[in-house]
XYZ file of N, CA and C in Angstrom:
279
model
N 13.850 -11.004 7.369
C 13.735 -11.588 6.043
C 14.993 -12.396 5.747
N 14.783 -13.606 5.292
C 15.916 -14.488 5.032
C 16.095 -14.801 3.560
N 15.162 -14.431 2.739
C 15.242 -14.742 1.323
C 14.608 -16.073 0.961
N 14.030 -16.757 1.941
C 13.411 -18.060 1.664
C 12.272 -17.959 0.662
N 11.465 -16.904 0.787
C 10.336 -16.752 -0.131
C 10.821 -16.498 -1.554
N 11.879 -15.714 -1.694
C 12.474 -15.490 -3.008
C 13.000 -16.804 -3.567
N 13.732 -17.547 -2.763
C 14.279 -18.835 -3.212
C 13.159 -19.786 -3.623
N 12.087 -19.820 -2.855
C 10.960 -20.701 -3.185
C 10.315 -20.286 -4.501
N 10.131 -18.976 -4.694
C 9.526 -18.490 -5.942
C 10.399 -18.843 -7.137
N 11.697 -18.664 -7.010
C 12.613 -18.998 -8.102
C 12.616 -20.499 -8.373
N 12.555 -21.307 -7.308
C 12.528 -22.763 -7.468
C 11.272 -23.222 -8.203
N 10.188 -22.454 -8.046
C 8.937 -22.795 -8.730
C 8.872 -22.231 -10.146
N 9.956 -21.595 -10.584
C 10.017 -21.119 -11.958
C 9.803 -19.626 -12.142
N 9.623 -18.880 -11.071
C 9.434 -17.429 -11.200
C 10.704 -16.780 -11.729
N 10.535 -15.697 -12.435
C 11.674 -14.941 -12.948
C 12.091 -13.847 -11.976
N 11.241 -13.569 -11.009
C 11.519 -12.532 -10.017
C 10.336 -12.393 -9.088
N 10.434 -11.445 -8.171
C 9.350 -11.167 -7.240
C 9.178 -9.657 -7.129
N 8.059 -9.227 -6.601
C 7.822 -7.816 -6.370
C 8.236 -7.478 -4.945
N 9.082 -6.496 -4.796
C 9.556 -6.096 -3.480
C 8.730 -4.948 -2.917
N 8.230 -4.090 -3.749
C 7.334 -2.990 -3.400
C 7.751 -2.220 -2.163
N 6.975 -2.317 -1.084
C 7.195 -1.467 0.082
C 8.492 -1.749 0.826
N 9.133 -2.860 0.561
C 10.398 -3.146 1.238
C 11.423 -2.045 0.964
N 11.348 -1.442 -0.214
C 12.312 -0.405 -0.569
C 12.049 0.917 0.151
N 10.875 1.083 0.738
C 10.584 2.306 1.484
C 11.529 2.487 2.657
N 12.006 1.396 3.207
C 12.820 1.454 4.424
C 14.314 1.503 4.157
N 14.713 1.589 2.910
C 16.144 1.662 2.614
C 16.692 3.041 2.956
N 17.972 3.113 3.145
C 18.633 4.387 3.448
C 18.408 5.381 2.312
N 18.414 4.887 1.092
C 18.308 5.760 -0.072
C 16.914 6.349 -0.277
N 15.891 5.720 0.269
C 14.513 6.178 0.043
C 14.255 7.497 0.765
N 13.739 8.486 0.037
C 13.458 9.788 0.655
C 12.130 9.762 1.419
N 12.092 8.955 2.478
C 10.882 8.754 3.274
C 11.188 9.137 4.713
N 10.226 9.766 5.380
C 10.430 10.171 6.774
C 10.808 8.966 7.634
N 11.727 9.182 8.552
C 12.198 8.106 9.422
C 11.056 7.493 10.227
N 10.087 8.301 10.644
C 8.965 7.758 11.422
C 8.164 6.736 10.616
N 8.059 6.947 9.311
C 7.356 5.985 8.448
C 8.190 4.718 8.312
N 9.492 4.865 8.128
C 10.373 3.705 8.030
C 10.304 2.871 9.312
N 10.303 3.549 10.453
C 10.223 2.840 11.727
C 8.886 2.125 11.879
N 7.814 2.763 11.438
C 6.496 2.126 11.487
C 6.482 0.875 10.606
N 7.040 0.976 9.410
C 7.059 -0.164 8.483
C 7.898 -1.315 9.035
N 8.946 -0.999 9.789
C 9.838 -2.028 10.324
C 9.321 -2.644 11.621
N 8.277 -2.084 12.181
C 7.708 -2.590 13.425
C 7.131 -3.991 13.194
N 7.471 -4.961 14.030
C 6.953 -6.327 13.851
C 5.425 -6.411 13.854
N 4.758 -5.430 14.462
C 3.295 -5.440 14.493
C 2.678 -4.948 13.188
N 3.485 -4.357 12.319
C 3.003 -3.868 11.034
C 3.082 -5.008 10.021
N 1.921 -5.378 9.480
C 1.879 -6.426 8.460
C 0.809 -6.083 7.434
N 0.446 -7.048 6.589
C -0.515 -6.769 5.518
C -1.867 -6.329 6.050
N -2.170 -6.624 7.310
C -3.432 -6.175 7.894
C -3.394 -4.695 8.239
N -2.211 -4.104 8.171
C -2.050 -2.674 8.431
C -2.206 -1.865 7.148
N -2.547 -2.552 6.076
C -2.696 -1.900 4.782
C -4.057 -2.225 4.191
N -4.371 -1.534 3.123
C -5.591 -1.806 2.372
C -5.320 -1.479 0.907
N -6.158 -1.968 0.031
C -6.002 -1.716 -1.402
C -7.067 -0.722 -1.836
N -6.626 0.384 -2.410
C -7.542 1.393 -2.932
C -7.470 1.417 -4.450
N -8.461 1.991 -5.050
C -8.557 2.195 -6.507
C -8.731 0.907 -7.305
N -8.999 -0.210 -6.645
C -9.132 -1.466 -7.390
C -10.348 -1.467 -8.308
N -11.426 -0.835 -7.896
C -12.620 -0.793 -8.745
C -12.435 0.105 -9.958
N -11.364 0.885 -9.936
C -11.066 1.777 -11.060
C -9.860 1.275 -11.847
N -9.547 -0.005 -11.696
C -8.450 -0.661 -12.423
C -7.096 0.009 -12.201
N -6.871 0.472 -10.986
C -5.605 1.116 -10.657
C -5.215 0.750 -9.225
N -5.340 -0.528 -8.884
C -5.158 -0.995 -7.507
C -3.788 -0.626 -6.950
N -3.822 -0.085 -5.727
C -2.608 0.330 -5.048
C -2.727 -0.007 -3.571
N -1.724 -0.675 -3.015
C -1.728 -0.991 -1.584
C -1.171 0.209 -0.829
N -1.904 0.627 0.198
C -1.524 1.799 0.993
C -1.709 1.497 2.471
N -1.183 2.362 3.308
C -1.384 2.229 4.753
C -2.867 2.403 5.066
N -3.352 1.599 5.979
C -4.749 1.723 6.398
C -4.834 2.857 7.412
N -5.510 3.927 7.033
C -5.697 5.076 7.909
C -6.998 5.764 7.529
N -7.288 6.875 8.141
C -8.574 7.540 7.884
C -8.727 7.962 6.429
N -7.640 8.346 5.776
C -7.711 8.770 4.376
C -7.999 7.581 3.470
N -7.269 6.480 3.643
C -7.499 5.324 2.772
C -8.879 4.720 3.021
N -9.352 4.759 4.263
C -10.694 4.244 4.546
C -11.765 5.132 3.908
N -11.537 6.453 3.866
C -12.467 7.363 3.182
C -12.456 7.088 1.687
N -11.279 6.816 1.127
C -11.188 6.484 -0.301
C -11.991 5.226 -0.602
N -11.889 4.220 0.270
C -12.658 2.992 0.064
C -14.157 3.264 0.155
N -14.540 4.129 1.070
C -15.950 4.486 1.208
C -16.470 5.121 -0.087
N -15.711 6.048 -0.641
C -16.093 6.693 -1.900
C -16.098 5.674 -3.025
N -15.065 4.844 -3.061
C -14.931 3.847 -4.118
C -16.087 2.844 -4.118
N -16.652 2.581 -2.968
C -17.741 1.610 -2.863
C -19.107 2.189 -3.197
N -19.156 3.484 -3.515
C -20.414 4.064 -3.971
C -20.750 3.494 -5.341
N -22.017 3.461 -5.637
C -22.459 2.836 -6.890
C -21.906 3.531 -8.134
N -21.899 4.852 -8.142
C -21.467 5.598 -9.328
C -20.202 6.390 -9.019
N -19.128 5.696 -8.762
C -17.874 6.370 -8.427
C -17.126 6.761 -9.699
N -16.491 7.923 -9.655
C -15.656 8.387 -10.756
C -14.261 8.669 -10.206
N -13.260 8.435 -11.022
C -11.878 8.618 -10.598
C -11.635 10.034 -10.082
N -12.299 11.012 -10.665
C -12.086 12.416 -10.290
C -12.419 12.701 -8.826
N -13.157 11.821 -8.166
C -13.502 12.014 -6.764
C -12.336 11.674 -5.822
N -11.368 10.909 -6.286
C -10.343 10.363 -5.398
C -8.994 11.081 -5.370
N -8.548 11.748 -6.434
C -7.227 12.378 -6.373
C -6.988 13.313 -5.202
N -7.968 14.091 -4.740
C -7.672 14.942 -3.573
C -7.209 14.135 -2.362
N -7.711 12.931 -2.209
C -7.300 12.086 -1.093
C -5.941 11.450 -1.365
N -5.747 10.975 -2.585
C -4.501 10.303 -2.950
C -3.300 11.244 -2.922
N -3.527 12.508 -3.175
C -2.418 13.478 -3.211
C -2.175 14.165 -1.882
N -3.070 13.919 -0.917
C -2.923 14.543 0.382
C -3.504 15.937 0.447
N -4.328 16.300 -0.531
C -4.918 17.644 -0.566
C -6.083 17.809 0.399
N -6.574 16.702 0.955
C -7.713 16.825 1.879
C -7.257 16.719 3.316
């Protein structure tokens, strides 16, 4: 990362940008080293993630894995309720 995207956004009038997952890899973040290493891998990009809870107005980008794919499956049901998803989001399943 060189900061070019930040500079471009500011040049276009933005007041800031969202850094989001970039902070997961900082020394201060209480995240397992294996996750930090996975996030820093050049092969890991936006295609390694998915957005869950968007149909429930609570969109969150997460790692694409069996849990997030199950959440999307539930979310795509016709009559989905938020109460069906917390067990997956909290890691209880």
